[in-house]
Coordinates of N, CA and C in Angstrom, one line a residue:
X1 N 31.5 39.9 -43.7 CA 31.4 40.0 -45.2 C 30.0 40.4 -45.6
X2 N 29.9 41.0 -46.7 CA 28.6 41.4 -47.2 C 28.5 41.0 -48.6
X3 N 27.2 40.7 -49.1 CA 27.0 40.3 -50.4 C 26.0 41.3 -51.1
X4 N 26.2 41.5 -52.4 CA 25.3 42.5 -53.0 C 23.9 41.8 -53.2
X5 N 22.9 42.6 -53.2 CA 21.5 42.2 -53.5 C 20.9 43.2 -54.4
X6 N 20.0 42.8 -55.2 CA 19.3 43.7 -56.1 C 18.0 44.3 -55.4
X7 N 17.8 45.6 -55.6 CA 16.5 46.2 -55.2 C 15.6 46.4 -56.4
X8 N 14.4 46.8 -56.1 CA 13.5 47.1 -57.2 C 14.0 48.1 -58.1
X9 N 14.8 49.0 -57.6 CA 15.4 50.1 -58.5 C 16.6 49.6 -59.2
X10 N 17.0 48.3 -59.0 CA 18.1 47.7 -59.6 C 19.4 48.4 -59.1
X11 N 19.4 48.7 -57.8 CA 20.6 49.3 -57.2 C 21.2 48.2 -56.3
X12 N 22.6 48.1 -56.2 CA 23.2 47.2 -55.3 C 23.1 47.7 -53.9
X13 N 22.7 46.7 -53.0 CA 22.6 47.0 -51.6 C 23.4 45.9 -50.9
X14 N 24.2 46.3 -50.0 CA 25.0 45.3 -49.3 C 24.2 44.7 -48.1
X15 N 24.2 43.3 -48.1 CA 23.5 42.6 -47.0 C 24.6 41.8 -46.3
X16 N 24.3 41.5 -45.0 CA 25.3 40.6 -44.3 C 25.3 39.2 -44.9
X17 N 26.5 38.6 -45.0 CA 26.7 37.3 -45.6 C 26.4 36.3 -44.5
X18 N 25.4 35.5 -44.6 CA 25.0 34.6 -43.5 C 26.1 33.5 -43.3
X19 N 27.0 33.3 -44.2 CA 28.0 32.3 -44.1 C 29.3 32.8 -43.5
X20 N 29.4 34.1 -43.3 CA 30.6 34.7 -42.7 C 30.6 34.6 -41.2
X21 N 31.8 34.7 -40.6 CA 31.9 34.8 -39.2 C 32.3 36.2 -38.8
X22 N 31.9 36.6 -37.6 CA 32.2 38.0 -37.2 C 33.8 38.2 -37.2
X23 N 34.2 39.3 -37.6 CA 35.6 39.6 -37.6 C 36.2 39.6 -36.2
X24 N 35.5 40.2 -35.2 CA 36.0 40.2 -33.9 C 34.8 40.0 -32.9
X25 N 34.9 39.0 -32.1 CA 33.8 38.8 -31.0 C 34.4 39.5 -29.8
X26 N 33.6 40.3 -29.2 CA 34.0 41.0 -28.0 C 34.0 40.0 -26.8
X27 N 35.1 40.0 -26.0 CA 35.1 39.2 -24.8 C 34.6 40.1 -23.7
X28 N 33.4 39.9 -23.3 CA 32.7 40.8 -22.3 C 33.4 40.7 -21.0
X29 N 33.8 39.5 -20.6 CA 34.5 39.3 -19.3 C 35.8 40.1 -19.2
X30 N 36.6 40.1 -20.3 CA 37.8 40.8 -20.3 C 37.5 42.3 -20.3
X31 N 36.5 42.8 -21.0 CA 36.1 44.2 -21.0 C 35.7 44.7 -19.7
X32 N 34.9 43.9 -19.0 CA 34.5 44.2 -17.6 C 35.7 44.3 -16.7
X33 N 36.5 43.3 -16.7 CA 37.7 43.3 -15.8 C 38.7 44.4 -16.1
X34 N 38.8 44.9 -17.4 CA 39.6 46.0 -17.7 C 39.1 47.3 -17.1
X35 N 37.7 47.5 -17.2 CA 37.1 48.7 -16.6 C 37.3 48.6 -15.1
X36 N 37.0 47.5 -14.4 CA 37.1 47.4 -13.0 C 38.5 47.7 -12.5
X37 N 39.5 47.1 -13.3 CA 40.9 47.4 -12.9 C 41.2 48.8 -13.0
X38 N 40.7 49.6 -13.9 CA 41.0 51.0 -14.0 C 40.3 51.8 -13.0
X39 N 39.2 51.4 -12.4 CA 38.4 52.1 -11.4 C 38.8 51.7 -10.0
X40 N 39.3 50.5 -9.7 CA 39.5 50.0 -8.4 C 40.8 50.5 -7.8
X41 N 40.7 51.6 -7.1 CA 41.9 52.2 -6.6 C 42.3 51.6 -5.3
X42 N 41.5 50.7 -4.7 CA 41.8 50.1 -3.4 C 42.3 48.7 -3.6
X43 N 42.5 48.2 -4.8 CA 42.9 46.8 -5.1 C 42.0 45.8 -4.3
X44 N 40.7 46.1 -4.4 CA 39.7 45.3 -3.6 C 38.9 44.4 -4.5
X45 N 39.1 44.3 -5.8 CA 38.2 43.6 -6.7 C 38.2 42.1 -6.4
X46 N 37.0 41.6 -6.4 CA 36.7 40.2 -6.2 C 35.8 39.7 -7.3
X47 N 35.9 38.4 -7.7 CA 35.1 37.9 -8.8 C 34.6 36.5 -8.4
X48 N 33.4 36.2 -8.8 CA 32.8 34.9 -8.6 C 32.3 34.4 -10.0
X49 N 32.9 33.3 -10.4 CA 32.4 32.7 -11.7 C 31.5 31.5 -11.4
X50 N 30.3 31.5 -11.9 CA 29.4 30.4 -11.6 C 28.7 30.0 -12.9
X51 N 27.9 28.9 -12.8 CA 27.2 28.5 -14.0 C 26.2 29.5 -14.5
X52 N 25.6 30.3 -13.5 CA 24.6 31.2 -13.8 C 25.1 32.6 -14.2
X53 N 26.5 32.7 -14.3 CA 27.0 34.0 -14.7 C 28.2 34.4 -13.8
X54 N 28.6 35.6 -13.9 CA 29.8 36.1 -13.2 C 29.4 37.3 -12.3
X55 N 30.0 37.5 -11.2 CA 29.7 38.6 -10.3 C 31.1 39.2 -9.8
X56 N 31.2 40.5 -10.0 CA 32.4 41.2 -9.5 C 32.0 42.2 -8.5
X57 N 32.9 42.4 -7.6 CA 32.7 43.4 -6.5 C 34.0 44.2 -6.4
X58 N 33.9 45.6 -6.3 CA 35.1 46.4 -6.1 C 34.7 47.7 -5.4
X59 N 35.7 48.3 -4.8 CA 35.5 49.5 -4.0 C 35.8 50.7 -5.0
X60 N 34.9 51.7 -5.0 CA 35.1 52.9 -5.7 C 34.8 54.0 -4.8
X61 N 35.8 54.8 -4.4 CA 35.6 55.8 -3.4 C 35.0 55.2 -2.1
X62 N 33.8 55.7 -1.7 CA 33.2 55.2 -0.5 C 32.1 54.1 -0.7
X63 N 32.0 53.6 -1.9 CA 30.9 52.7 -2.2 C 31.5 51.3 -2.8
X64 N 30.8 50.3 -2.5 CA 31.1 49.0 -3.1 C 30.2 48.9 -4.4
X65 N 30.8 48.5 -5.5 CA 30.1 48.4 -6.7 C 30.1 47.0 -7.1
X66 N 28.9 46.5 -7.6 CA 28.7 45.1 -8.0 C 28.4 45.1 -9.5
X67 N 29.0 44.2 -10.2 CA 28.8 44.0 -11.7 C 28.4 42.5 -11.9
X68 N 27.3 42.3 -12.5 CA 26.8 40.9 -12.7 C 26.6 40.7 -14.2
X69 N 27.1 39.7 -14.7 CA 26.9 39.3 -16.1 C 26.3 37.9 -16.1
X70 N 25.1 37.8 -16.6 CA 24.4 36.5 -16.5 C 24.8 35.5 -17.6
X71 N 25.4 36.0 -18.6 CA 25.9 35.2 -19.7 C 26.5 36.1 -20.8
X72 N 27.1 35.5 -21.8 CA 27.8 36.3 -22.8 C 27.2 36.1 -24.3
X73 N 26.3 35.3 -24.5 CA 25.9 35.0 -25.8 C 24.4 35.1 -26.2
X74 N 23.5 35.0 -25.2 CA 22.1 35.0 -25.5 C 21.5 36.4 -25.4
X75 N 20.5 36.7 -26.2 CA 19.9 38.0 -26.1 C 19.2 38.2 -24.8
X76 N 18.9 37.2 -24.0 CA 18.3 37.4 -22.7 C 19.3 37.5 -21.6
X77 N 20.6 37.4 -21.9 CA 21.7 37.6 -20.9 C 21.8 39.1 -20.7
X78 N 22.1 39.5 -19.5 CA 22.2 40.9 -19.1 C 23.4 41.2 -18.3
X79 N 23.8 42.5 -18.5 CA 24.8 43.1 -17.6 C 24.1 44.0 -16.6
X80 N 24.3 43.8 -15.4 CA 23.7 44.7 -14.3 C 24.8 45.2 -13.4
X81 N 24.7 46.5 -13.2 CA 25.7 47.2 -12.3 C 24.9 47.9 -11.2
X82 N 25.3 47.8 -10.0 CA 24.6 48.5 -8.9 C 25.6 48.8 -7.7
X83 N 25.2 49.8 -6.9 CA 26.0 50.2 -5.7 C 25.0 50.7 -4.7
X84 N 25.1 50.3 -3.5 CA 24.2 50.7 -2.4 C 24.7 52.1 -1.9
X85 N 23.7 53.0 -1.8 CA 24.0 54.4 -1.3 C 23.4 54.7 0.0
X86 N 22.4 54.0 0.5 CA 21.7 54.3 1.7 C 20.9 53.1 2.2
X87 N 20.9 53.0 3.6 CA 20.2 51.9 4.2 C 18.9 52.4 4.7
X88 N 17.8 51.7 4.5 CA 16.5 52.1 4.9 C 16.1 51.3 6.2
X89 N 15.2 51.7 7.0 CA 14.4 52.9 6.9 C 15.2 54.1 7.4
X90 N 14.7 55.3 6.9 CA 15.3 56.6 7.3 C 14.1 57.5 7.7
X91 N 14.4 58.6 8.4 CA 13.4 59.6 8.7 C 13.1 60.3 7.4
X92 N 11.9 60.8 7.3 CA 11.4 61.5 6.1 C 11.5 60.7 4.8
X93 N 11.0 59.5 4.8 CA 11.1 58.7 3.6 C 10.3 59.3 2.4
X94 N 9.3 60.0 2.7 CA 8.5 60.7 1.6 C 9.4 61.7 0.9
X95 N 10.1 62.5 1.7 CA 11.1 63.5 1.2 C 12.2 62.8 0.4
X96 N 12.7 61.7 0.9 CA 13.7 60.9 0.2 C 13.2 60.4 -1.1
X97 N 12.0 59.8 -1.2 CA 11.4 59.3 -2.4 C 11.3 60.4 -3.5
X98 N 10.9 61.6 -3.1 CA 10.8 62.7 -4.0 C 12.2 63.1 -4.5
X99 N 13.1 63.1 -3.6 CA 14.5 63.5 -4.0 C 15.1 62.5 -5.0
X100 N 14.8 61.2 -4.7 CA 15.3 60.2 -5.6 C 14.7 60.3 -7.0
X101 N 13.4 60.6 -7.1 CA 12.8 60.8 -8.4 C 13.4 62.0 -9.1
X102 N 13.6 63.1 -8.4 CA 14.2 64.3 -9.0 C 15.7 64.0 -9.4
X103 N 16.4 63.2 -8.6 CA 17.8 62.9 -9.1 C 17.7 62.0 -10.3
X104 N 16.7 61.1 -10.4 CA 16.6 60.2 -11.5 C 16.4 61.0 -12.8
X105 N 15.7 62.1 -12.7 CA 15.4 63.0 -13.8 C 16.7 63.8 -14.2
X106 N 17.4 64.2 -13.2 CA 18.5 65.2 -13.5 C 19.9 64.8 -13.5
X107 N 20.2 63.6 -12.9 CA 21.6 63.3 -12.7 C 22.1 61.9 -13.1
X108 N 21.2 61.0 -13.5 CA 21.6 59.6 -13.6 C 21.9 59.0 -14.9
X109 N 21.8 59.8 -16.0 CA 22.1 59.3 -17.3 C 21.3 58.0 -17.6
X110 N 22.0 56.9 -17.9 CA 21.3 55.6 -18.2 C 21.1 54.9 -16.9
X111 N 21.6 55.3 -15.8 CA 21.4 54.6 -14.5 C 20.2 55.2 -13.8
X112 N 19.8 54.7 -12.7 CA 18.7 55.2 -11.9 C 18.8 54.8 -10.5
X113 N 18.2 55.5 -9.6 CA 18.1 55.1 -8.2 C 16.9 54.1 -8.1
X114 N 17.1 53.1 -7.2 CA 16.1 52.1 -7.0 C 16.1 51.7 -5.6
X115 N 14.9 51.3 -5.1 CA 14.8 50.8 -3.7 C 14.6 49.3 -3.8
X116 N 15.4 48.5 -3.1 CA 15.3 47.1 -3.0 C 15.5 46.6 -1.6
X117 N 14.6 45.9 -1.1 CA 14.6 45.4 0.3 C 14.8 46.6 1.2
X118 N 15.9 46.7 1.9 CA 16.1 47.8 2.8 C 17.3 48.7 2.4
X119 N 17.4 48.9 1.1 CA 18.5 49.7 0.5 C 18.1 50.6 -0.6
X120 N 18.8 51.7 -0.7 CA 18.6 52.6 -1.9 C 19.9 52.3 -2.7
X121 N 19.7 52.0 -4.0 CA 20.8 51.6 -4.9 C 20.8 52.6 -6.1
X122 N 22.0 52.7 -6.7 CA 22.1 53.3 -8.0 C 22.4 52.1 -8.9
X123 N 21.7 51.9 -10.0 CA 21.8 50.7 -10.8 C 21.5 51.0 -12.3
X124 N 22.0 50.1 -13.1 CA 21.7 50.1 -14.5 C 21.7 48.6 -15.0
X125 N 21.0 48.4 -16.0 CA 21.0 47.0 -16.6 C 20.9 47.1 -18.1
X126 N 21.5 46.2 -18.8 CA 21.5 46.2 -20.3 C 21.7 44.8 -20.8
X127 N 20.9 44.5 -21.9 CA 21.1 43.2 -22.6 C 22.5 43.2 -23.1
X128 N 23.0 42.0 -23.2 CA 24.4 41.8 -23.8 C 24.3 41.8 -25.3
X129 N 23.2 41.8 -25.9 CA 23.1 41.8 -27.4 C 23.7 43.1 -27.9
X130 N 24.6 43.0 -28.7 CA 25.3 44.1 -29.4 C 26.0 45.0 -28.3
X131 N 26.4 44.5 -27.2 CA 27.0 45.3 -26.1 C 28.5 45.5 -26.5
X132 N 28.9 46.8 -26.4 CA 30.3 47.1 -26.8 C 31.1 47.4 -25.6
X133 N 32.4 47.3 -25.7 CA 33.3 47.7 -24.5 C 33.0 49.1 -24.0
X134 N 32.7 50.0 -24.9 CA 32.4 51.4 -24.5 C 31.2 51.5 -23.7
X135 N 30.2 50.7 -24.0 CA 28.9 50.7 -23.2 C 29.2 50.0 -21.8
X136 N 30.0 49.0 -21.8 CA 30.4 48.4 -20.5 C 31.0 49.4 -19.6
X137 N 32.0 50.1 -20.2 CA 32.8 51.1 -19.4 C 31.8 52.2 -18.9
X138 N 31.0 52.7 -19.8 CA 30.0 53.7 -19.4 C 29.1 53.3 -18.3
X139 N 28.5 52.1 -18.4 CA 27.6 51.6 -17.4 C 28.3 51.5 -16.0
X140 N 29.5 50.9 -16.0 CA 30.1 50.8 -14.7 C 30.6 52.1 -14.2
X141 N 31.1 53.0 -15.0 CA 31.6 54.3 -14.6 C 30.5 55.2 -14.1
X142 N 29.4 55.2 -14.8 CA 28.2 56.0 -14.4 C 27.7 55.5 -13.0
X143 N 27.5 54.3 -12.8 CA 27.0 53.8 -11.5 C 28.0 54.1 -10.4
X144 N 29.2 53.8 -10.6 CA 30.2 54.0 -9.6 C 30.3 55.5 -9.2
X145 N 30.4 56.3 -10.3 CA 30.5 57.8 -10.1 C 29.3 58.4 -9.4
X146 N 28.1 58.1 -9.8 CA 26.9 58.6 -9.2 C 26.8 58.1 -7.7
X147 N 27.0 56.9 -7.5 CA 26.9 56.3 -6.2 C 27.9 57.0 -5.2
X148 N 29.1 57.1 -5.7 CA 30.2 57.7 -4.8 C 29.9 59.2 -4.6
X149 N 29.3 59.9 -5.6 CA 29.0 61.3 -5.4 C 27.8 61.5 -4.5
X150 N 26.8 60.6 -4.5 CA 25.5 60.8 -3.8 C 25.4 60.1 -2.5
X151 N 26.3 59.1 -2.2 CA 26.0 58.4 -0.9 C 26.2 59.3 0.3
X152 N 27.3 60.0 0.4 CA 27.5 60.9 1.6 C 26.5 61.9 1.8
X153 N 26.1 62.7 0.7 CA 25.0 63.7 1.0 C 23.7 63.0 1.4
X154 N 23.3 61.9 0.8 CA 22.1 61.2 1.1 C 22.1 60.7 2.5
X155 N 23.2 60.1 2.9 CA 23.4 59.6 4.3 C 23.3 60.7 5.3
X156 N 23.9 61.9 5.0 CA 23.9 63.0 5.9 C 22.5 63.6 6.0
X157 N 21.7 63.7 4.9 CA 20.4 64.3 4.9 C 19.3 63.3 5.5
X158 N 19.5 62.0 5.2 CA 18.4 61.1 5.6 C 19.0 60.1 6.6
X159 N 18.9 60.4 7.9 CA 19.4 59.6 9.0 C 18.5 58.5 9.3
X160 N 19.1 57.4 9.9 CA 18.2 56.2 10.2 C 17.1 56.6 11.1
X161 N 16.0 55.9 10.8 CA 14.7 56.1 11.6 C 14.8 55.4 12.9

């Protein structure tokens, strides 16, 4: 609900009513599970619910995709999606690093390639504040699609050291 307020020009402006409740609160867990169900062609989805959040894992093409939700209500809660595309170390890591930077520029949309421990990942992260089902779908779909598209070519080009 909104309430009218007066401006200096004496025009009505609608402001949020602090006493109203949201018409619809998005169930982030249901939205995530709906997206995973639509992408998981191997019926491999697994979920872990814990005090510190939720973690899902599913197979998309040739990659395992992970989705983590640290919480559903706080501004500091986040949605993180990642998939491993390559194990390190590999030969020509300097060439690999340049390629990953170029791919980050040209192909990753809101996602990005990242290196963690001994793996190259495709990942994205987003605060849950004002997170919509469309953004959840896009985040999971982008990471899964890019990882599945890039893992085989990267593994073929960059063999283990």
